[in-house]
Coordinates of C-alpha atoms in Angstrom, one line a residue:
M714 CA -57.5 80.7 12.7
P715 CA -56.6 78.0 14.0
Q716 CA -52.8 77.5 13.3
Q717 CA -52.1 74.0 11.1
P718 CA -49.6 71.9 12.3
P719 CA -46.5 71.7 9.8
V720 CA -45.7 68.8 7.4
R721 CA -43.4 66.5 7.8
S722 CA -41.7 65.3 4.4
S723 CA -40.5 61.8 4.8
P724 CA -36.5 61.4 3.5
A725 CA -36.0 60.4 0.1
R726 CA -35.2 56.4 0.1
P727 CA -32.1 55.6 -1.7
Q728 CA -32.5 54.2 -5.2
R729 CA -30.9 50.8 -5.7
P730 CA -28.6 50.5 -8.4
D731 CA -29.5 48.1 -11.2
A732 CA -28.3 44.8 -10.7
S733 CA -27.8 43.3 -14.3
M734 CA -25.6 46.7 -15.4
S735 CA -23.3 45.6 -12.0
L736 CA -22.7 41.9 -13.4
I737 CA -21.9 43.6 -17.2
T738 CA -19.6 45.9 -15.6
N739 CA -17.7 43.2 -13.9
V740 CA -17.7 41.0 -17.3
M741 CA -16.0 43.5 -19.0
D742 CA -13.6 44.6 -16.3
H743 CA -12.8 41.2 -15.3
S744 CA -13.1 38.9 -18.7
L745 CA -11.0 36.6 -17.2
D746 CA -10.5 34.5 -13.6
D747 CA -8.1 35.8 -11.6
G748 CA -6.3 32.3 -11.5
Y749 CA -6.3 31.9 -15.0
A750 CA -4.4 35.3 -15.5
E751 CA -2.4 34.5 -12.4
A752 CA -1.2 31.1 -14.6
A753 CA -0.5 33.5 -17.9
A754 CA 1.3 35.7 -16.3
R755 CA 4.0 32.7 -14.5
K756 CA 3.6 31.0 -17.8
K757 CA 4.7 34.0 -19.7
S758 CA 7.3 34.7 -17.3
E759 CA 9.2 31.6 -17.1
G760 CA 9.2 32.1 -20.9
G761 CA 6.9 29.0 -21.5
G762 CA 5.2 30.9 -23.8
G763 CA 4.7 30.2 -27.7
L764 CA 3.0 27.0 -29.2
P765 CA 1.6 24.3 -27.0
K766 CA 4.0 21.5 -26.5
T767 CA 1.7 18.6 -28.2
L768 CA 2.5 20.8 -31.6
R769 CA 6.0 21.2 -31.3
A770 CA 6.4 18.0 -30.7
K771 CA 4.7 17.4 -33.9
L772 CA 6.8 19.7 -35.7
G773 CA 9.6 18.1 -34.5
L774 CA 8.3 14.8 -35.6
A775 CA 7.7 15.9 -38.9
A776 CA 11.3 17.7 -39.3
G777 CA 12.8 14.4 -38.5
L778 CA 11.2 12.6 -40.2
V779 CA 12.1 14.9 -43.5
L780 CA 15.4 14.9 -42.4
A781 CA 15.6 10.4 -42.3
A782 CA 13.9 10.7 -45.7
L783 CA 16.2 13.1 -47.0
V784 CA 19.6 10.6 -45.9
V785 CA 17.7 7.7 -47.2
T786 CA 17.3 9.2 -50.5
V787 CA 20.7 10.6 -50.4
G788 CA 22.1 6.9 -49.7
A789 CA 20.5 5.2 -52.2
A790 CA 21.1 7.8 -54.9
Q791 CA 24.9 7.5 -53.9
T792 CA 24.8 3.2 -53.8
R793 CA 22.8 3.7 -57.4
A794 CA 25.6 5.9 -58.5
A795 CA 28.3 3.4 -57.0
A796 CA 26.9 0.4 -57.9
P797 CA 28.3 -0.3 -61.4
V798 CA 31.9 0.7 -60.2
V799 CA 31.4 -1.8 -57.5
A800 CA 30.2 -4.4 -60.1
K801 CA 33.2 -3.1 -62.1
E802 CA 35.4 -4.1 -59.3
R803 CA 34.1 -6.9 -58.6
Q804 CA 34.3 -8.5 -62.3
E805 CA 38.0 -6.9 -62.5
L806 CA 38.9 -9.1 -59.5
I807 CA 36.9 -12.3 -60.3
D808 CA 38.8 -12.2 -63.8
R809 CA 42.5 -11.9 -62.4
I810 CA 41.6 -14.6 -59.8
D811 CA 40.2 -16.7 -62.7
S812 CA 43.8 -15.5 -64.9
E813 CA 46.1 -16.1 -61.7
T814 CA 45.2 -19.6 -61.2
A815 CA 45.1 -20.7 -65.0
N816 CA 48.6 -19.8 -64.7
A817 CA 49.2 -21.5 -61.5
D818 CA 48.3 -24.4 -63.3
K819 CA 50.4 -23.8 -66.4
L820 CA 53.1 -23.8 -63.5
E821 CA 52.5 -27.3 -62.3
G822 CA 52.1 -28.4 -65.7
S823 CA 55.5 -27.5 -66.4
V824 CA 57.0 -28.5 -62.8
D825 CA 55.4 -32.1 -63.1
K826 CA 57.5 -32.3 -66.9
L827 CA 60.6 -31.1 -65.5
R828 CA 59.9 -33.6 -62.8
D829 CA 59.5 -36.4 -65.3
D830 CA 62.2 -35.1 -67.4
V831 CA 65.3 -35.3 -64.3
S832 CA 63.7 -38.7 -63.3
A833 CA 64.4 -40.2 -66.9
R834 CA 67.7 -38.4 -67.1
Q835 CA 68.5 -40.1 -63.6
R836 CA 67.5 -43.7 -65.0
A837 CA 69.3 -43.2 -68.0
A838 CA 72.4 -42.3 -65.9
L839 CA 72.3 -44.9 -63.4
K840 CA 71.3 -47.9 -66.2
S841 CA 74.6 -46.8 -68.2
S842 CA 76.9 -46.8 -64.9
G843 CA 75.1 -50.4 -63.7
G844 CA 72.3 -52.2 -65.8
S845 CA 68.9 -52.8 -65.8
A846 CA 68.7 -55.0 -62.8
Q847 CA 70.3 -51.9 -60.8
V848 CA 68.5 -49.2 -61.8
D849 CA 64.7 -50.7 -61.3
L850 CA 66.1 -51.6 -57.8
V851 CA 67.0 -48.0 -56.9
G852 CA 63.6 -47.1 -58.9
L853 CA 61.7 -48.9 -56.5
L854 CA 63.3 -48.4 -53.4
S855 CA 63.4 -44.7 -53.6
G856 CA 59.9 -44.4 -54.7
A857 CA 60.4 -42.7 -58.4
T858 CA 58.9 -45.8 -59.7
A859 CA 55.7 -47.0 -59.8
V860 CA 54.7 -50.4 -58.2
H861 CA 52.4 -52.9 -57.0
G862 CA 51.9 -56.2 -55.2
P863 CA 50.0 -57.5 -52.1
G864 CA 49.9 -55.4 -49.5
V865 CA 47.7 -53.7 -47.2
K866 CA 44.9 -50.7 -47.5
L867 CA 44.6 -48.7 -44.2
V868 CA 42.0 -46.2 -43.9
V869 CA 42.2 -43.1 -41.3
N870 CA 39.2 -40.7 -40.9
D871 CA 38.0 -38.1 -38.5
A872 CA 35.5 -38.7 -35.6
K873 CA 32.2 -38.2 -36.3
E874 CA 31.9 -35.4 -33.8
A875 CA 34.7 -34.2 -33.2
S876 CA 36.0 -33.3 -29.6
S877 CA 38.5 -31.7 -27.0
G878 CA 40.0 -32.2 -24.2
G879 CA 41.8 -34.8 -21.6
D880 CA 42.3 -36.5 -18.5
G881 CA 46.5 -35.8 -19.1
T882 CA 46.9 -39.7 -19.9
N883 CA 46.0 -39.5 -23.1
P884 CA 48.8 -39.9 -26.2
R885 CA 47.9 -37.1 -27.6
E886 CA 47.2 -34.0 -25.2
T887 CA 49.2 -31.0 -25.9
S888 CA 48.5 -27.4 -26.1
G889 CA 48.6 -27.8 -29.8
F890 CA 45.5 -30.1 -29.8
S891 CA 42.6 -28.5 -28.9
D892 CA 40.4 -30.8 -31.1
T893 CA 41.1 -34.5 -30.3
G894 CA 38.8 -35.6 -32.7
R895 CA 40.6 -34.7 -35.7
V896 CA 43.3 -36.6 -37.6
R897 CA 46.6 -34.9 -37.2
D898 CA 49.6 -34.7 -39.0
R899 CA 51.7 -36.4 -35.9
D900 CA 49.2 -39.4 -36.1
M901 CA 50.0 -39.8 -39.9
Q902 CA 53.6 -39.9 -39.0
R903 CA 52.9 -42.9 -36.6
V904 CA 50.8 -44.5 -38.9
V905 CA 53.8 -44.3 -41.4
N906 CA 56.4 -45.0 -39.4
G907 CA 54.7 -47.9 -37.7
L908 CA 54.2 -49.6 -41.3
W909 CA 57.7 -48.6 -42.5
E910 CA 58.8 -50.7 -39.1
S911 CA 56.5 -53.5 -40.1
G912 CA 58.1 -54.5 -43.3
A913 CA 56.0 -52.4 -45.8
E914 CA 58.5 -51.8 -49.3
A915 CA 56.2 -48.6 -50.4
I916 CA 53.9 -46.7 -48.8
S917 CA 51.8 -44.0 -50.6
I918 CA 48.8 -41.4 -49.0
N919 CA 45.7 -40.8 -50.8
G920 CA 48.0 -41.5 -54.1
Q921 CA 50.5 -39.3 -52.7
R922 CA 53.7 -42.0 -53.2
L923 CA 56.2 -41.6 -50.0
T924 CA 60.1 -41.3 -50.3
S925 CA 62.8 -41.4 -47.8
L926 CA 62.6 -37.2 -48.6
S927 CA 59.0 -36.9 -47.9
A928 CA 57.4 -34.9 -44.6
V929 CA 54.3 -35.5 -43.6
R930 CA 53.3 -32.1 -41.6
A931 CA 50.7 -30.1 -40.8
A932 CA 49.5 -26.4 -42.0
G933 CA 46.7 -25.7 -40.2
D934 CA 44.3 -27.9 -39.8
A935 CA 45.3 -29.4 -43.0
I936 CA 47.5 -32.4 -43.8
L937 CA 50.6 -32.0 -45.9
V938 CA 52.5 -34.9 -47.8
D939 CA 55.1 -33.1 -49.4
N940 CA 53.6 -29.5 -49.5
R941 CA 50.6 -31.4 -51.0
P942 CA 47.4 -31.2 -48.9
L943 CA 45.1 -33.9 -47.9
V944 CA 41.8 -34.2 -46.8
P945 CA 39.9 -36.8 -45.1
P946 CA 39.6 -39.9 -45.0
Y947 CA 43.3 -40.6 -45.4
T948 CA 43.6 -44.1 -47.3
V949 CA 47.6 -45.6 -46.7
L950 CA 48.3 -48.0 -49.1
A951 CA 51.1 -50.5 -48.2
V952 CA 52.7 -52.7 -50.3
G953 CA 54.3 -56.0 -48.4
D954 CA 53.4 -59.5 -47.2
G955 CA 49.6 -58.5 -46.7
E956 CA 49.2 -60.9 -43.5
R957 CA 52.4 -60.6 -41.9
L958 CA 52.3 -56.6 -42.4
S959 CA 49.0 -56.0 -41.0
T960 CA 49.5 -58.2 -38.1
A961 CA 52.7 -56.8 -37.2
F962 CA 51.6 -53.0 -37.5
Q963 CA 48.5 -53.6 -35.3
N964 CA 50.5 -55.6 -32.8
S965 CA 53.1 -52.4 -32.9
A966 CA 53.5 -49.4 -30.6
D967 CA 51.8 -47.5 -33.4
G968 CA 49.7 -50.1 -34.2
L969 CA 48.0 -49.8 -30.8
Y970 CA 48.8 -45.8 -30.7
L971 CA 46.1 -45.8 -33.6
H972 CA 44.4 -48.5 -31.1
A973 CA 44.2 -45.6 -28.6
L974 CA 42.9 -42.8 -30.8
E975 CA 40.0 -45.4 -31.7
Q976 CA 39.0 -46.2 -28.1
N977 CA 39.4 -42.9 -26.4
F978 CA 38.6 -40.1 -29.6
G979 CA 36.2 -41.5 -32.0
I980 CA 38.7 -41.7 -34.7
R981 CA 38.0 -44.2 -37.6
A982 CA 40.1 -46.8 -39.1
T983 CA 40.0 -49.7 -40.8
I984 CA 42.7 -51.8 -42.3
S985 CA 42.2 -54.6 -44.9
T986 CA 44.6 -57.5 -46.5
E987 CA 44.9 -56.7 -50.1
G988 CA 45.8 -59.2 -53.1
D989 CA 47.0 -56.3 -55.4
V990 CA 47.7 -52.6 -54.6
R991 CA 49.1 -50.0 -57.1
L992 CA 51.3 -47.0 -55.8
P993 CA 52.2 -44.3 -58.2
A994 CA 55.6 -42.7 -58.5
A995 CA 56.7 -39.8 -57.0
P996 CA 56.7 -37.0 -58.7
S997 CA 59.7 -35.3 -56.2
V998 CA 62.5 -37.3 -56.1
I999 CA 65.4 -35.1 -56.5
V1000 CA 68.9 -35.6 -56.2
R1001 CA 71.3 -32.9 -55.5
T1002 CA 73.9 -34.1 -53.4
A1003 CA 74.6 -37.9 -53.9
Q1004 CA 76.8 -39.1 -56.6
P1005 CA 77.0 -42.8 -57.3
S1006 CA 79.9 -44.5 -56.5
T1007 CA 82.6 -45.7 -59.0
E1008 CA 84.4 -49.5 -58.9
K1009 CA 87.4 -47.2 -59.4
T1010 CA 86.8 -45.4 -56.6
E1011 CA 86.2 -47.9 -54.6
K1012 CA 89.1 -50.0 -55.3
G1013 CA 91.2 -46.4 -54.7
T1014 CA 90.0 -46.1 -51.2
S1015 CA 90.1 -50.0 -50.2

């Protein structure tokens, strides 16, 4: 019986794993990409974990707004609580100012009455020693008596637009005159002295009678006559021969000085001749030292 050749069995094929199962396993084992995992690890190691920046910024802004609202509310409450106290203090200050002003007015009235009384006593004493004519003459010369008569009216005012500076040749360039468009006390002094020198017998500035004891000076920007402040325009009345007085003053050195102020600095000045000007009596003529000489004394010393 013939022998059959042995049957050769083919080797078994290796079975391929299921592709879908491999993908699921990979996703389960590696749920995040390696780049994301690395970024998260680096952020955590640097301490940057926690809330996102945008959310923290919003929370910070909200906290700032709450704090600001709290400060405003507290400030408003304090202001409302202090308002009655401030109003009360303000009213007390106003009442005090009004009271002190009224007291000052009363004192000024008393001073005026005392001055009138002193002037009356002086006139009575002079009348008893020298007669009525001498008393009237002394009153006119001293300024203790109101006068009227022909004369001039001189109005001096600041420039419309005050300016400053100078070229070193102007008649009033000093360190104290920064505003040369303003009328100063030294200007009025020269005006008054020029009128006296030109023949004026009595002078007043803005109704303030000048005497031999009067002083024209400055306190800040204000011009004072016998410690009474004056405001521009300054009206100067002078009793005398009107035409002659006006001409003599304008041709004098002080009249030319005033003209220079007009031309160089815009100070305004007008002079006119008046048929009758009236000057009040000076309220502050007080003699403290001088005494009248008697006839016996004059004979004894001769």
